[in-house]
Coordinates of C-alpha atoms in Angstrom, one line a residue:
X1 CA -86.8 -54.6 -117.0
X2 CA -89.3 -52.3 -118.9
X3 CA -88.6 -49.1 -121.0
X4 CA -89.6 -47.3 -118.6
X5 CA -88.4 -48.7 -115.9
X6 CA -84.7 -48.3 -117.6
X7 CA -86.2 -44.2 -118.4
X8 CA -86.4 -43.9 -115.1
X9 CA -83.4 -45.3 -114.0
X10 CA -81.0 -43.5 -116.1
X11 CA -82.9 -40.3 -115.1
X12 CA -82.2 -40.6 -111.9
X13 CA -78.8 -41.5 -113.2
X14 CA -78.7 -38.6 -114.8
X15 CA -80.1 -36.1 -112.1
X16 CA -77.2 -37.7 -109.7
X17 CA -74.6 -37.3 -112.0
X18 CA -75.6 -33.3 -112.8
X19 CA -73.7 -31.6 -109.1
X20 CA -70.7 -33.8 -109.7
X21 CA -70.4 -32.6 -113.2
X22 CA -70.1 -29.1 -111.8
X23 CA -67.6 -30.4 -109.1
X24 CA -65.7 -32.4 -111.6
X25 CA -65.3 -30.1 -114.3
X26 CA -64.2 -27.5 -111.8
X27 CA -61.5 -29.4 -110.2
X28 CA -60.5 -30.5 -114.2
X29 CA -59.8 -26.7 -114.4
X30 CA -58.4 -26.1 -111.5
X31 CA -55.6 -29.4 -111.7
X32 CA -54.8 -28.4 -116.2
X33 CA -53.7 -25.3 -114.4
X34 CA -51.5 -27.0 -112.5
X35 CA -53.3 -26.7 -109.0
X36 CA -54.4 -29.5 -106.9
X37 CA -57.4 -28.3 -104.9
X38 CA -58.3 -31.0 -102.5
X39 CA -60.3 -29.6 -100.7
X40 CA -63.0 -30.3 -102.4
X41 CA -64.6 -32.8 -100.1
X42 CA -64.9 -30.2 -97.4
X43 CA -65.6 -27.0 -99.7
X44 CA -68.6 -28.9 -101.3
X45 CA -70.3 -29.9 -97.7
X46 CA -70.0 -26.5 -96.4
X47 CA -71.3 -24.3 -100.0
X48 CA -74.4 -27.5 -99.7
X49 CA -75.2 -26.2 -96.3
X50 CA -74.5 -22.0 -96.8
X51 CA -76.5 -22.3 -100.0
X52 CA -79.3 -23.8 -98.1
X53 CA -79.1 -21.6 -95.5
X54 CA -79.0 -18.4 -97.6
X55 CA -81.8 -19.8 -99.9
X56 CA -83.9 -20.5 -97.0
X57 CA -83.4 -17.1 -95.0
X58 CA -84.0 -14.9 -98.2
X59 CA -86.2 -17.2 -100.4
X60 CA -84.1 -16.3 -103.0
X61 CA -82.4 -19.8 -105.2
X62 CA -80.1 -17.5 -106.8
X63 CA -78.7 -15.7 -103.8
X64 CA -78.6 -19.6 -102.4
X65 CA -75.9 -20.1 -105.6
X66 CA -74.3 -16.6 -105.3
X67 CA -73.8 -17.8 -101.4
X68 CA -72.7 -21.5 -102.6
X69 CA -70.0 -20.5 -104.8
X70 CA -68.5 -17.1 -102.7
X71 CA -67.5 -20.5 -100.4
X72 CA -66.0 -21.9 -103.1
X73 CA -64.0 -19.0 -104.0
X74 CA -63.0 -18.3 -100.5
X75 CA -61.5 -21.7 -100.0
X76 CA -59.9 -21.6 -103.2
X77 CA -58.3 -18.5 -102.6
X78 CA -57.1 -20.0 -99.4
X79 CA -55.3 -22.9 -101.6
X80 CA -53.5 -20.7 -104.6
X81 CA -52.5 -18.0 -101.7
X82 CA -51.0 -20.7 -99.9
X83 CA -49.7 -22.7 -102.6
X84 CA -49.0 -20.2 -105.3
X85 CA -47.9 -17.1 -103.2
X86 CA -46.6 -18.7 -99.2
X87 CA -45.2 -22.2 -101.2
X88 CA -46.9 -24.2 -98.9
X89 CA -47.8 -27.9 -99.9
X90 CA -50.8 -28.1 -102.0
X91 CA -52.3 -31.6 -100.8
X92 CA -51.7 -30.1 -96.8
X93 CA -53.7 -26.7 -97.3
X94 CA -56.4 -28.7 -99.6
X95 CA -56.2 -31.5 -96.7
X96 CA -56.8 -28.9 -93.7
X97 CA -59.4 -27.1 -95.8
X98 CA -61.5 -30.4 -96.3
X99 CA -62.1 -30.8 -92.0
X100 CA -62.4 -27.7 -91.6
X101 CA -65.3 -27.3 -93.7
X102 CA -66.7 -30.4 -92.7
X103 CA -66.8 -29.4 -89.7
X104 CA -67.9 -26.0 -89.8
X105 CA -71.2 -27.3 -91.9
X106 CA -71.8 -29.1 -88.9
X107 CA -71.4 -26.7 -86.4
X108 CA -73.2 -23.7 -88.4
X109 CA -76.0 -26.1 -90.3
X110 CA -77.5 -27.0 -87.2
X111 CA -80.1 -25.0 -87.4
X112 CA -81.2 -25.8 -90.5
X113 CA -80.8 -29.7 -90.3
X114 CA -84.1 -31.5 -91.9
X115 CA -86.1 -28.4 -92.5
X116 CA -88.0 -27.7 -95.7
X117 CA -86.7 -25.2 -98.4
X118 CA -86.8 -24.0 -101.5
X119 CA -85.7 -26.1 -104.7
X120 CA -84.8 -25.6 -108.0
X121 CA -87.9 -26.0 -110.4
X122 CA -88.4 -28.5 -113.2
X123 CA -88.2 -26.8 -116.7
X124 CA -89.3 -28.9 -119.5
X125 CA -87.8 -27.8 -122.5
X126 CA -91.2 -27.9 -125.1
X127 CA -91.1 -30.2 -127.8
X128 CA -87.7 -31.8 -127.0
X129 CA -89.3 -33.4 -124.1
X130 CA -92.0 -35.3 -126.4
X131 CA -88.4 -36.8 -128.3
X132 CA -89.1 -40.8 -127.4
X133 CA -86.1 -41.3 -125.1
X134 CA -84.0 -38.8 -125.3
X135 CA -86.8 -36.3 -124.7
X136 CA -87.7 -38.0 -120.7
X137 CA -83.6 -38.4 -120.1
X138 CA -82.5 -35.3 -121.5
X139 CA -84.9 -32.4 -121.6
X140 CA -87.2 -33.3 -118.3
X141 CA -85.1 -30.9 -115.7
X142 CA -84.3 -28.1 -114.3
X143 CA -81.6 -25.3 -115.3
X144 CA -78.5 -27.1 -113.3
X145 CA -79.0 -29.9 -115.9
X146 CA -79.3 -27.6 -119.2
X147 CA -76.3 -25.5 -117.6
X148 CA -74.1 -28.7 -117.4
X149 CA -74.5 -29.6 -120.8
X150 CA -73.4 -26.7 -121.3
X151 CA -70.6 -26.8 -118.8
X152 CA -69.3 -29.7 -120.8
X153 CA -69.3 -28.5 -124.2
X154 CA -68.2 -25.3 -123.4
X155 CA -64.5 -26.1 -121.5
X156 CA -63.9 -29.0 -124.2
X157 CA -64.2 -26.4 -127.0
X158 CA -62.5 -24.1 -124.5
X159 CA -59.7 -26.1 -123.6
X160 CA -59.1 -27.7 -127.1
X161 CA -60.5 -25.2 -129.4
X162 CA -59.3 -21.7 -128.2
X163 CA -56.1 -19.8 -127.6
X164 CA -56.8 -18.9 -123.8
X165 CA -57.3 -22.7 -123.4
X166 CA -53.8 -23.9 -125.2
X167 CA -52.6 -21.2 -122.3
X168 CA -54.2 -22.5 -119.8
X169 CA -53.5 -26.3 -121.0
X170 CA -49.4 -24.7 -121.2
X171 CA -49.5 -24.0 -117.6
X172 CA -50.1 -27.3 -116.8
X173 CA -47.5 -28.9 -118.9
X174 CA -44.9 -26.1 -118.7
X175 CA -45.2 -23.3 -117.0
X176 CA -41.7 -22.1 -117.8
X177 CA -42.6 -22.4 -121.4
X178 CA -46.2 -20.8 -120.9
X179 CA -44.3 -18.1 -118.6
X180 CA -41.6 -17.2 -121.7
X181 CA -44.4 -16.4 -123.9
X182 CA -45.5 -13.4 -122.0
X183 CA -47.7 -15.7 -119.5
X184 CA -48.0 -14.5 -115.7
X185 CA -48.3 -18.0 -114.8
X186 CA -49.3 -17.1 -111.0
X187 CA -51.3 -14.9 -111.8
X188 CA -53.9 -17.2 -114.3
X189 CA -53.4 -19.8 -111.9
X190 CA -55.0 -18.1 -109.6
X191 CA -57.9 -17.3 -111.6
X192 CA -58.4 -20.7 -112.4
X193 CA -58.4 -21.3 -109.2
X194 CA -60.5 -19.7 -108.2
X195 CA -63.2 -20.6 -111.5
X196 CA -63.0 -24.0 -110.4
X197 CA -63.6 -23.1 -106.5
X198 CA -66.6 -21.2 -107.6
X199 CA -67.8 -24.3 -109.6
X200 CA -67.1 -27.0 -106.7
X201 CA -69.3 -24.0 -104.6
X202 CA -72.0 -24.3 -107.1
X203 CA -71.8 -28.6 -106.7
X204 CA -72.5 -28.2 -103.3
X205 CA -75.5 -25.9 -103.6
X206 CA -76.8 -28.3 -106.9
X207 CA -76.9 -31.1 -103.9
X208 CA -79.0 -29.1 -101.4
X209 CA -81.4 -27.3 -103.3
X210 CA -81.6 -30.0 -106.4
X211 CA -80.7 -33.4 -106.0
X212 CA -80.8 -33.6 -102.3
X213 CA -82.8 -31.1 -101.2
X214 CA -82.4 -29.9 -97.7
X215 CA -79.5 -30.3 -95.1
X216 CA -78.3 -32.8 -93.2
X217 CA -74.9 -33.3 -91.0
X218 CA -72.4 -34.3 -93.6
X219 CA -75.1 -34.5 -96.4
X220 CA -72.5 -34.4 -99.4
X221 CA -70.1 -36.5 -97.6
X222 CA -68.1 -38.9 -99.9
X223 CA -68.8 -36.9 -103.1
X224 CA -65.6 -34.4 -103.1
X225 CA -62.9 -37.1 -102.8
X226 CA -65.0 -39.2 -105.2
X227 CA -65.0 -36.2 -107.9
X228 CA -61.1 -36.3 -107.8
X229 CA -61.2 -39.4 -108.7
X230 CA -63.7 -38.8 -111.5
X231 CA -60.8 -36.3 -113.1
X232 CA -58.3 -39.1 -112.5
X233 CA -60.4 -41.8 -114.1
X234 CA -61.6 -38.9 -117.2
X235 CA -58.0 -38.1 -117.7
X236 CA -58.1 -34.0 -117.2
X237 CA -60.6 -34.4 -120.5
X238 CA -64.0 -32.5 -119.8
X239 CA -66.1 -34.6 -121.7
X240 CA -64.1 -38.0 -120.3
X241 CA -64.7 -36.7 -116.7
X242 CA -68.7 -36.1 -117.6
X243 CA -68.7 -39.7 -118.5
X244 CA -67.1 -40.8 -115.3
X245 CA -69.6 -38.8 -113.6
X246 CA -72.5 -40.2 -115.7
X247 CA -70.9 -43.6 -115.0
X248 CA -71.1 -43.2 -111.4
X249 CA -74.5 -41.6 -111.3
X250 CA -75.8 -45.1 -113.4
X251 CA -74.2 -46.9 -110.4
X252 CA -75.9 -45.6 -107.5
X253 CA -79.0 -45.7 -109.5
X254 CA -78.3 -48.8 -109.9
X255 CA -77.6 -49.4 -106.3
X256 CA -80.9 -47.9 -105.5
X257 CA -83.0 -50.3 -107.2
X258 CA -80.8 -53.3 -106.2
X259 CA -81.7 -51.9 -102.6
X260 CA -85.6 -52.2 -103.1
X261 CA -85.0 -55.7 -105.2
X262 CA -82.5 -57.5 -103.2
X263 CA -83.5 -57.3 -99.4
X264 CA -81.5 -60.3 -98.1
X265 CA -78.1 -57.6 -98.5
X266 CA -77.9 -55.0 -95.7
X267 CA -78.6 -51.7 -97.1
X268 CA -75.2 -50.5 -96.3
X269 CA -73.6 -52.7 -99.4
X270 CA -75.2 -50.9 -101.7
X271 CA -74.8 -47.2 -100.4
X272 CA -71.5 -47.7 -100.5
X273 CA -71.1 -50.1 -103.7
X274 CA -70.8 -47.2 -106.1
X275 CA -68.3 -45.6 -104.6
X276 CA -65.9 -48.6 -103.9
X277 CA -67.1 -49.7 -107.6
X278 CA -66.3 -46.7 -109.4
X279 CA -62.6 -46.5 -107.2
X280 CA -62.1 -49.6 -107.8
X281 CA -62.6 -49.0 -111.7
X282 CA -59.5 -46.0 -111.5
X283 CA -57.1 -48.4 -109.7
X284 CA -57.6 -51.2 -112.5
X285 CA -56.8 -48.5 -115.3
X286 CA -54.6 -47.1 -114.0
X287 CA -52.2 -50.1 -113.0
X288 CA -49.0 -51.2 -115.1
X289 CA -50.7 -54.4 -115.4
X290 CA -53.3 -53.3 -117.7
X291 CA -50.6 -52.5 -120.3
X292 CA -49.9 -56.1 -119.6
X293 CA -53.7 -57.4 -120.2
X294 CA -53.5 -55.4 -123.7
X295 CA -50.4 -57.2 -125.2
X296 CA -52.4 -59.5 -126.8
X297 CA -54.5 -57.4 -128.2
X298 CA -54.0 -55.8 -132.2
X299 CA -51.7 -52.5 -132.1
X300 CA -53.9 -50.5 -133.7
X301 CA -57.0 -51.4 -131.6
X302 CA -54.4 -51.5 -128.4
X303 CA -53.4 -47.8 -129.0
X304 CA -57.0 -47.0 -129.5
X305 CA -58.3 -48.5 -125.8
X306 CA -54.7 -47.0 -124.5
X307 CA -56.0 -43.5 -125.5
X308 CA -59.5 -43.8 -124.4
X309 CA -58.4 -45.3 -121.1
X310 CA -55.3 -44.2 -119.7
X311 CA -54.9 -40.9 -117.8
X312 CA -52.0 -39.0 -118.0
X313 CA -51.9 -36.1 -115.4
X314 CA -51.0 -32.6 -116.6
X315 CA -46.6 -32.1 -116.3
X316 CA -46.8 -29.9 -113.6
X317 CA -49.0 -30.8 -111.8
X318 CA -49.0 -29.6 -108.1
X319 CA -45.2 -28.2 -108.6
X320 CA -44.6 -25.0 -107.4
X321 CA -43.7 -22.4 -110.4
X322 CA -40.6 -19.8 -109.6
X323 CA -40.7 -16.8 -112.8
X324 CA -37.1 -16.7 -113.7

């Protein structure tokens, strides 16, 4: 394999992983709050397909995203109302929330299934592009791919570095503590909610008008469930959960070239390969027999791999909150 033949792999790495960077650090948000979302299988197929639709009608990318993330909102409003005000079950609503927006991008996409549209723009960042490397990888795209660098660094240093985020990180953990420090737990649970609803909202329109450009009947479909599982495998850490979706992103690249290489294997093997690869991946770390597989191993070294590897969900996670 050439240079640039690895360039270009890793670009399209890259440009795969950007929408489920969006999606994943949304739900990350959404879950240290202490909310499971799960709809975000369905809410990201239907914001791919409204997005579209809106850019296409009005010609306008950023209505498209405006469009793409009201959807997001709207369904997560639908989850903390019913959660965090009607105590319903978390994983049902998120459940019920995922058809029904599979379905509804069906049913109202029709119209717009393998049409042309408008797509985001390539925007070469001068002189960073000429960087050997890093400059093809890195600073060859579009805004959505600037904006999730950005994405990334800004909830770490959010999370780890400010007050608002030790809150936010509080409600997670315990609520009853955050809420006796003056905290209106249900209230900023809400809110973060609905910030990560907006972000899963702005996934879906990064497939259709970016990455995937155009609609098709269930055009995202696979890439919400396999975003939870990104924040599983990153551990609730933003920039752990980037590199899951980076990881995954190098896989079905990967899979693509394998595809064009390898023609004895149906086609099918590898469309799916990344998906059952990088599930597969969560289940192995996350077993009790991989404390097992590291006994041999040096303490110090053992407790480095244990902290770089195991994910520990946030306390309360998905537990309803009562204010005393």
């Amino acid at each position: 394999m050439t240079a640039a033949q690895l360039v270009a792999i890793l670009s399209t790495a890259i440009a795969t992983a950007t929408p489920l960077v969006f999606a994943c650090i949304g739900e990350t948000i959404t879950e240290r709050a202490g909310v499971i979302n799960l709809s975000a299988e369905g809410t990201i197929m239907l914001a791919a397909m409204v997005g579209f639709a809106v850019a296409k009608l009005t010609g306008s990318l950023v209505l498209g995203f405006l469009a793409a993330a009201a959807v997001g909102v709207l369904f997560a409003g639908i989850v903390a109302f019913g959660s965090l005000t009607l105590k319903g079950s978390q994983i049902a609503i998120g459940f019920v929330l995922t058809l029904l927006g599979a379905d509804l991008s069906s049913f109202l996409g029709n119209p717009f299934v393998r049409i042309p549209g408008p797509t985001v723009p390539s925007l070469p960042i001068p002189f960073l592009r000429e960087v050997p490397l890093l400059g093809p990888l890195l600073f060859q795209g579009d805004l959505l791919l600037y904006a999730s660098y950005a994405l990334i660094g800004g909830t770490w240093f959010f999370l780890y570095r400010t007050q608002p985020g030790l809150m936010l990180r509080a409600m997670g953990e315990q609520p009853a503590a955050a809420f006796a420090r003056g905290t209106n737990v249900i209230f900023w649970r809400y809110v973060y909610t609905l910030v990560g609803g907006s972000l899963l909202g702005l996934a879906g329109a990064a497939f259709s008008l970016d990455f995937k450009a155009g609609w098709s009947h269930r055009h995202t479909a696979g890439y919400g469930w396999i975003a939870l599982a990104i924040v599983i495998f990153g551990g609730w850490n933003p920039l752990r959960v980037a590199l899951g979706a980076y990881l995954f992103g190098i896989l079905q690249s990967f899979a693509g070239v394998a595809q064009t290489t390898i023609r004895a294997v149906p086609t099918q093997v590898f469309t799916v390969a990344p998906f059952v690869l990088m599930i597969l991946v969560l289940v192995l770390t996350s077993g009790e027999w991989w404390e097992c597989g590291l006994r041999g191993i040096p303490p110090r070294l053992r407790r480095w791999i244990q902290q770089a590897v195991k994910a520990t969900p946030p306390a309360a996670l998905g537990q309803p909150f009562e204010p005393g």
